[in-house]
Structures are given as structure tokens and as C-alpha cells.
Short mmCIF file of C-alpha atoms and ligand atoms in Angstrom, two decimals:
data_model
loop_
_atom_site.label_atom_id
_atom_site.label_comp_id
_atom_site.label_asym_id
_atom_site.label_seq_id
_atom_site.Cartn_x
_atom_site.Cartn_y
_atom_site.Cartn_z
CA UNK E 1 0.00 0.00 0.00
CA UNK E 2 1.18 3.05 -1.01
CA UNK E 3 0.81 5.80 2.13
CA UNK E 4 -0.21 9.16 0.40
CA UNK E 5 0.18 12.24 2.26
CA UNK E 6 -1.62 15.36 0.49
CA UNK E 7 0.22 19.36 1.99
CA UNK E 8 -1.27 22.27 1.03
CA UNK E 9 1.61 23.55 -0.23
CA UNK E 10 5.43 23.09 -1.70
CA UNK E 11 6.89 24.22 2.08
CA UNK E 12 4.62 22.01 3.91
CA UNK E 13 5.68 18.88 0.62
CA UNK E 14 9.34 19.87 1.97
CA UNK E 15 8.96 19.25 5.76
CA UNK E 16 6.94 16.44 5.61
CA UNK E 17 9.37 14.85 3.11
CA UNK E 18 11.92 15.86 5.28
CA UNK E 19 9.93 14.33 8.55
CA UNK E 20 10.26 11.37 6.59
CA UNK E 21 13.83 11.14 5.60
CA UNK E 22 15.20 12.44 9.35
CA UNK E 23 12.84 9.27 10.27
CA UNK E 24 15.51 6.96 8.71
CA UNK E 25 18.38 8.78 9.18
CA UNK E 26 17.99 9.88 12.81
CA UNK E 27 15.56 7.19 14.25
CA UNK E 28 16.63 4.40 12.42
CA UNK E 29 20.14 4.90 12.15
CA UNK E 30 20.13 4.64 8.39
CA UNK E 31 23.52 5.89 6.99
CA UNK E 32 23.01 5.68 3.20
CA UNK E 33 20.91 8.14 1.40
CA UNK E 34 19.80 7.53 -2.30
CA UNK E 35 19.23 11.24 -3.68
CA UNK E 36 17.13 12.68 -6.91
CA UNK E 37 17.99 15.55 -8.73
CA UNK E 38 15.30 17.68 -10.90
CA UNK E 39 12.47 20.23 -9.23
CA UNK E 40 10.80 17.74 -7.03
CA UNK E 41 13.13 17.24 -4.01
CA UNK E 42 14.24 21.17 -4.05
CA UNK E 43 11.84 21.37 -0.45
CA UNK E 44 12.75 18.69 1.16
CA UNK E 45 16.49 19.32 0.56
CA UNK E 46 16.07 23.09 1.46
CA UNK E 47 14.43 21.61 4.87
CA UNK E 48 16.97 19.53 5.53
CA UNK E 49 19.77 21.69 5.21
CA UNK E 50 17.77 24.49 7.52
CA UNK E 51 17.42 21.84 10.04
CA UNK E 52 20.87 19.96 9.89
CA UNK E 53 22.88 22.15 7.45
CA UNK E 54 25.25 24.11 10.42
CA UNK E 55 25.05 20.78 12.76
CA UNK E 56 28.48 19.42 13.04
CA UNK E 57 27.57 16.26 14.85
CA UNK E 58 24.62 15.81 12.23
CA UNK E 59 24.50 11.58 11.63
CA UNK E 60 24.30 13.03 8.16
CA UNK E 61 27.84 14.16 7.64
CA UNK E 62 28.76 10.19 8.18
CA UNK E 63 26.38 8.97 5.48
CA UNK E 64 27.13 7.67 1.84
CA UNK E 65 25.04 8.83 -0.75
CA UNK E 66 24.35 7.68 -4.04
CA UNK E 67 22.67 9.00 -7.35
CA UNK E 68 19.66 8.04 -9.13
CA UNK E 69 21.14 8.68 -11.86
CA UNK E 70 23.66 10.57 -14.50
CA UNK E 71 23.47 12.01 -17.91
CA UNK E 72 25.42 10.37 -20.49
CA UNK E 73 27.72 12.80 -22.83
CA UNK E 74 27.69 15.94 -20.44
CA UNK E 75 31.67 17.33 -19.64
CA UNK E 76 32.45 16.58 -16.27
CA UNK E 77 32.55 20.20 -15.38
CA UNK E 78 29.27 21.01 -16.95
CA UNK E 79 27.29 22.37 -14.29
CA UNK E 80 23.75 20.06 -15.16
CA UNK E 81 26.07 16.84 -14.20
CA UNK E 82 23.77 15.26 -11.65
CA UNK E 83 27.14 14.82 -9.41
CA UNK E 84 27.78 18.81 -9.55
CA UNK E 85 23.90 19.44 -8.75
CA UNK E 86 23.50 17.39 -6.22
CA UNK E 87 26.52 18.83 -4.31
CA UNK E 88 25.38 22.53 -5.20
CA UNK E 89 21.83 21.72 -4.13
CA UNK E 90 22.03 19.63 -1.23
CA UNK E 91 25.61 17.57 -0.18
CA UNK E 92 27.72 20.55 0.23
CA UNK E 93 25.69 22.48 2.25
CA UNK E 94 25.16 19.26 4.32
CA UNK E 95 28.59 19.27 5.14
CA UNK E 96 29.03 15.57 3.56
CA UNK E 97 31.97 15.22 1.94
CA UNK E 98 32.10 14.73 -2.34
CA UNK E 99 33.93 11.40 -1.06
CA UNK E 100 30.73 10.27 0.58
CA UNK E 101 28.37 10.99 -2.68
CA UNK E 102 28.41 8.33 -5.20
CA UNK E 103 27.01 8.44 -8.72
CA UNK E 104 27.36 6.17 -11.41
CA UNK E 105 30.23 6.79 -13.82
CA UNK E 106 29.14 7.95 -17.62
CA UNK E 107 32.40 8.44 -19.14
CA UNK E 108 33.64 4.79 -18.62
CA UNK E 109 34.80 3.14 -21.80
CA UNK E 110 32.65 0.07 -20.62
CA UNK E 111 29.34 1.19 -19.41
CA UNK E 112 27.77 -2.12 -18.88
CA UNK E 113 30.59 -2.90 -16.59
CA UNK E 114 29.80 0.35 -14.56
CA UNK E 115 26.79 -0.19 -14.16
CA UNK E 116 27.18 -3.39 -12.74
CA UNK E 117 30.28 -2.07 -10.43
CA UNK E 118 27.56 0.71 -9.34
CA UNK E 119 24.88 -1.71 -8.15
CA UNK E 120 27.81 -3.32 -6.26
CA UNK E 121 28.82 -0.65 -4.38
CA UNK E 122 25.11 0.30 -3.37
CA UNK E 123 24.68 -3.24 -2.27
CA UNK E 124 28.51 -3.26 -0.81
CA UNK E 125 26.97 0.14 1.07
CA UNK E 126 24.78 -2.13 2.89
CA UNK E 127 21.85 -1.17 0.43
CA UNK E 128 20.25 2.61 0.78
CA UNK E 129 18.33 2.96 3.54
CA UNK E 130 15.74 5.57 2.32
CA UNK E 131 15.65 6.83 -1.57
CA UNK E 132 14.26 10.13 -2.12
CA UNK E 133 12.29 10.09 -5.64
CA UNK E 134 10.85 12.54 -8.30
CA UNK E 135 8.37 10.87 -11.26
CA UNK E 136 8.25 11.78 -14.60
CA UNK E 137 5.53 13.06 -16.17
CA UNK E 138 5.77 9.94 -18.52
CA UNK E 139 5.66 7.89 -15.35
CA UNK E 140 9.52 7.63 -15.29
CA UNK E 141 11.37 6.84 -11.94
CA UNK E 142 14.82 7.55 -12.35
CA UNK E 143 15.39 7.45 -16.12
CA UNK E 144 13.22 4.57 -16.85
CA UNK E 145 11.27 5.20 -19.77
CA UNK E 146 7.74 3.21 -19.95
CA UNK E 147 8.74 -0.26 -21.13
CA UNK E 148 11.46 -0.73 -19.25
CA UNK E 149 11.57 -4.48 -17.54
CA UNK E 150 11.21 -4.11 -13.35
CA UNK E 151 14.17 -6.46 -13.17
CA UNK E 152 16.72 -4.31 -14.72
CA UNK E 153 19.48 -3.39 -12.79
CA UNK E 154 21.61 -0.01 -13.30
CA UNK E 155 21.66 0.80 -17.17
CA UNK E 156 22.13 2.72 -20.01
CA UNK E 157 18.86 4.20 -20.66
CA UNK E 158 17.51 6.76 -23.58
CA UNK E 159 15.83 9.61 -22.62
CA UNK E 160 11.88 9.91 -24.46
CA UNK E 161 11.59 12.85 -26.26
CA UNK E 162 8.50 14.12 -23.32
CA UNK E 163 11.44 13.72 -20.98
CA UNK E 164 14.46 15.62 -23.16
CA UNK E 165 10.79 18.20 -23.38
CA UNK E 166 10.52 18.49 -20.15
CA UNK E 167 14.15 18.88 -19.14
CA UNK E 168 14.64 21.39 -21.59
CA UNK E 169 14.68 23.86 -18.78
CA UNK E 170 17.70 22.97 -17.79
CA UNK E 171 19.58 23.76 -20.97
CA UNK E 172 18.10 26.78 -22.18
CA UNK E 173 15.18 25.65 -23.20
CA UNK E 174 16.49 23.95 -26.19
CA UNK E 175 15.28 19.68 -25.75
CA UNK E 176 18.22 19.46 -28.41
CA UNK E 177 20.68 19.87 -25.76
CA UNK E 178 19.52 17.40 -23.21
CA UNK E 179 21.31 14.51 -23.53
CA UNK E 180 19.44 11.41 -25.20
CA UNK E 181 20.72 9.00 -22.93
CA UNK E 182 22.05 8.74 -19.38
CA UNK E 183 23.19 6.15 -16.73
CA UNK E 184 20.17 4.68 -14.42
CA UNK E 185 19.33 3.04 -11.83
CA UNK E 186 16.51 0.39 -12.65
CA UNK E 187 13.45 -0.45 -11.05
CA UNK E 188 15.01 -3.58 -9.78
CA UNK E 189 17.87 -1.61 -7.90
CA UNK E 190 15.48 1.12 -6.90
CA UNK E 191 13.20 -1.47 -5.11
CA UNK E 192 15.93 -2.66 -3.20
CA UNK E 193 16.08 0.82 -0.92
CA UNK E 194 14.70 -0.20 2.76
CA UNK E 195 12.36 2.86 2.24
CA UNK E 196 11.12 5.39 -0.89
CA UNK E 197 9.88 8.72 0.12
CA UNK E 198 8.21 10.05 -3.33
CA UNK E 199 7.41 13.85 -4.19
CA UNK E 200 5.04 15.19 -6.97
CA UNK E 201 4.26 18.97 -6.89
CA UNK E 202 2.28 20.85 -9.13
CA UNK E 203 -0.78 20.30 -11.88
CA UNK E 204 1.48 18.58 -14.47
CA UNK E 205 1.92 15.93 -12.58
CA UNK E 206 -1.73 15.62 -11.18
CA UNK E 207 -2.30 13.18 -14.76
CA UNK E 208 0.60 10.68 -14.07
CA UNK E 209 0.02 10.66 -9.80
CA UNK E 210 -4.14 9.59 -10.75
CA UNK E 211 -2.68 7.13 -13.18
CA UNK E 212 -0.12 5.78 -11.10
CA UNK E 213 -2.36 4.97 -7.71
CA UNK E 214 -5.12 3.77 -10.00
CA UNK E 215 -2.72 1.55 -11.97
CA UNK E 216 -1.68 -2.43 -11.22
CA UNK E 217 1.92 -2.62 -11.35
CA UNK E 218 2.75 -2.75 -14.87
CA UNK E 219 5.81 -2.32 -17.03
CA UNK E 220 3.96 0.29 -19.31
CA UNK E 221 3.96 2.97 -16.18
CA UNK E 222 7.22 2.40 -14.74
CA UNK E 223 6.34 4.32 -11.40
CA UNK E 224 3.34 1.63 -10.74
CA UNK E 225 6.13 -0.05 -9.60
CA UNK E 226 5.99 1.61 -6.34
CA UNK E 227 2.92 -0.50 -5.49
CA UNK E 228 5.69 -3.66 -5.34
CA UNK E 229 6.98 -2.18 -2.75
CA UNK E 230 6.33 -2.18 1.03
CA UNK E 231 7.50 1.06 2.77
CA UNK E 232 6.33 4.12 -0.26
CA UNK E 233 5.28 7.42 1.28
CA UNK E 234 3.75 9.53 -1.98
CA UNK E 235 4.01 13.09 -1.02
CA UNK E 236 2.09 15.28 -2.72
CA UNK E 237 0.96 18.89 -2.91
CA UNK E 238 -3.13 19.99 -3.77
CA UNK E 239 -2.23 20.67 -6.97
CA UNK E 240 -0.33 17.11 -8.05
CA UNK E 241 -3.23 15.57 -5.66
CA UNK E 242 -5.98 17.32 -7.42
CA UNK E 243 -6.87 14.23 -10.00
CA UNK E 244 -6.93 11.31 -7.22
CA UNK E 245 -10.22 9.97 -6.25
C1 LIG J 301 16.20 12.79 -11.35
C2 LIG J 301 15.37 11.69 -11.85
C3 LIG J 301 14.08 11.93 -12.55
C4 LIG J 301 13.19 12.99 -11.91
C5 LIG J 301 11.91 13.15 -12.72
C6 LIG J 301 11.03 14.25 -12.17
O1 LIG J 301 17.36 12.30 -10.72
O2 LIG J 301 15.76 10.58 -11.74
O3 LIG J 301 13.36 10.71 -12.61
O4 LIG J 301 12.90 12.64 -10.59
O5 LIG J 301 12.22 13.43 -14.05
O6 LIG J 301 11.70 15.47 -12.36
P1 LIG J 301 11.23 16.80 -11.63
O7 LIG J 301 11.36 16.55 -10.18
O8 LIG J 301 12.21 17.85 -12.10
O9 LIG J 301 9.83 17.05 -12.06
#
């Protein structure tokens, strides 16, 4: 069952996100953090660093995290690599160290090979203890497009063109410019976390969020995948919450 949990607004989306997240972390000692970039986690990581941000005996500055996921073809100093966001938006001002913060690696010559080296480090990790999650308004999780099998692992994955559309604001507005592919987690690794704390703000997303808690678990909607799993918090504000019954 997925718990849904409707806030009036994108603050109230970020606290009780962050409620959820300190719940791991802080009550039950989880130490690695699996961390989305895009829009939808910009509250909860905002909350988190107000709360924990100048605390230098935080349990957060001893935790590993890793990435979702990174954009294939992107120079490593670009600044829309998921690793340089995700230090800029939320690590750094955590006080964990780049060490720590783990993403999968898209310029290796073999990229099968890291992405099997990636799952086994998350699984050497002891596993991620509580994965923060965005959804596409395709029904992606992570970069996996509808179609892709539950039981993949970390991949290469192609961006759809609604995705390079709707990550066109990013890179000027041009869906040219997004990368077509990038470096994924799969469903299958995703599932693994010990806990998934999922946001969806706003009306675009109110379509896929209906779709999603109305759906069986099916490989055409990869976020129905959620339903598979047995601690999912959906957190939602009115607007993203406005379609469900
Ligand atoms: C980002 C990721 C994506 C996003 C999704 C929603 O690391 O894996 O699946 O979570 O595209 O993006 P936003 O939150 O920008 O609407």
C-alpha cells in the first residue's frame, strides 16, 4: 500500500518529506541516502539543510550517498552533471563530503561494466536505507522510460523525447541539448532501498500521480512499480493531488 500524504503547499511537501527522511536517518540509524535531482526534491532538501545544514555532529555528515542517476555525454565540469547538482543543491551544504556521494560513472569506456560495479557498491553500502524520488511526467522513476523491464538493474537508458521536453529547462530551453541517454538506476535496484519517500508537486503531474495509484503494477507505467513495494510514502501537494479519487 502506497501511504499518500496530500500538503497544502510546496513548504509544507518539503517538511513532511523531510519528517520522513530524518525518520531513517535519525531514528533508524540509516547511513546511506539515495538522492534525486530535478524540481521535485528542491523542499525537502532546502528543509533539511535548515534543520541539519550548520550541525556538526549531524548523523548526516557520516552517510554515503548515491545518485539516481547521470546524464550520459555531459563534460564533467558542466554544471547540469547530476554529481555537480546534487553537491550545489544539497551535499555541500550538508557538510558531507564529495567522497561520501556516489554516482554512477558515464564516461567509462565500458558502461555495462559500470553499471554493474555501481549496483555493487550500493549493495557493498549495505543497500540505501531511504531513496528520495521525483516521477516523470511519462511515469519515469529515475530514467526509466515506460517499457522498461522491473528487473533491470543499473543501465544505459535513452531519454523519451517528453522527458528531453521536459528537461529542456535545464539547458536553455532547447530539448536538443539534453542529452538522449544517461546512466540509471533500474526499477530492480530502486526497489531494493529499505524505504522510498516520493514527491510530486504541481498540476502537471496531477495526470501521471491519478494514473499511477489507480494503476496495477505494470511495465507500461514504470512508477506503478511503487505498489511492489512495502514502505512508499507519496508526497504530494493539492495541486499534483488534485486528479486522485
Ligand atoms: C532525477 C530523476 C528523474 C526525476 C523526474 C522528475 O534524478 O531521476 O526521474 O525525478 O524526471 O523530475 P522533476 O522533479 O524535475 O519534475
Amino acid at each position: 500500500m502506497i501511504d499518500v500524504r496530500v500538503l497544502p503547499d510546496r513548504e509544507a511537501v518539503g517538511v513532511a518529506a523531510a519528517d520522513l527522511i530524518d525518520a531513517a536517518v535519525i531514528d533508524r540509524s540509516e547511513r546511506v541516502l539515495g538522492l534525486a535531482t530535478g524540481s521535485s526534491p528542491g523542499p525537502a532538501y532546502a528543509e533539511l539543510i535548515r534543520r541539519h545544514g550548520q550541525d556538526p555532529a549531524s548523523p548526516y555528515r557520516s552517510s554515503h550517498a548515491f545518485l539516481l542517476d547521470e546524464y550520459v555525454g555531459l563534460p564533467p565540469d558542466h554544471p547540469e552533471r547530476y554529481a555537480r547538482v546534487i553537491r550545489r543543491e544539497f551535499t555541500e551544504a550538508m557538510g558531507i563530503d564529495a567522497g561520501m556521494v556516489h554516482g554512477p560513472d558515464p564516461d567509462a569506456p565500458d558502461l555495462e561494466r559500470a553499471c554493474r560495479a555501481y549496483d555493487a557498491a550500493i549493495t557493498a553500502s549495505g543497500g540505501v536505507g531511504v531513496q528520495i524520488l521525483g516521477i516523470g511526467t511519462d511515469g519515469h522513476i529515475a530514467f526509466n522510460a515506460p517499457g522498461t523491464p522491473f528487473s533491470e538493474g543499473t543501465h544505459v537508458a535513452r531519454l523519451s523525447s517528453s522527458t528531453r521536453r521536459d528537461n529542456a529547462r535545464f539547458f536553455d530551453g532547447d530539448p536538443e541539448r539534453v542529452p538522449a541517454s544517461a546512466v540509471s538506476q533500474g526499477i530492480a535496484t530502486i526497489l531494493r532501498a529499505r524505504a522510498l519517500v516520493v514527491v510530486a508537486m504541481g498540476e502537471a503531474k496531477a495526470e501521471i500521480v491519478a494514473r499511477l495509484l489507480s494503476s496495477d503494477p505494470t511495465e507500461e507505467l514504470p512508477a506503478s512499480a511503487l505498489h511492489l513495494h512495502s514502505d512508499v510514502t507519496l508526497v504530494l501537494d493539492r495541486s499534483a493531488a488534485r486528479r486522485v479519487s
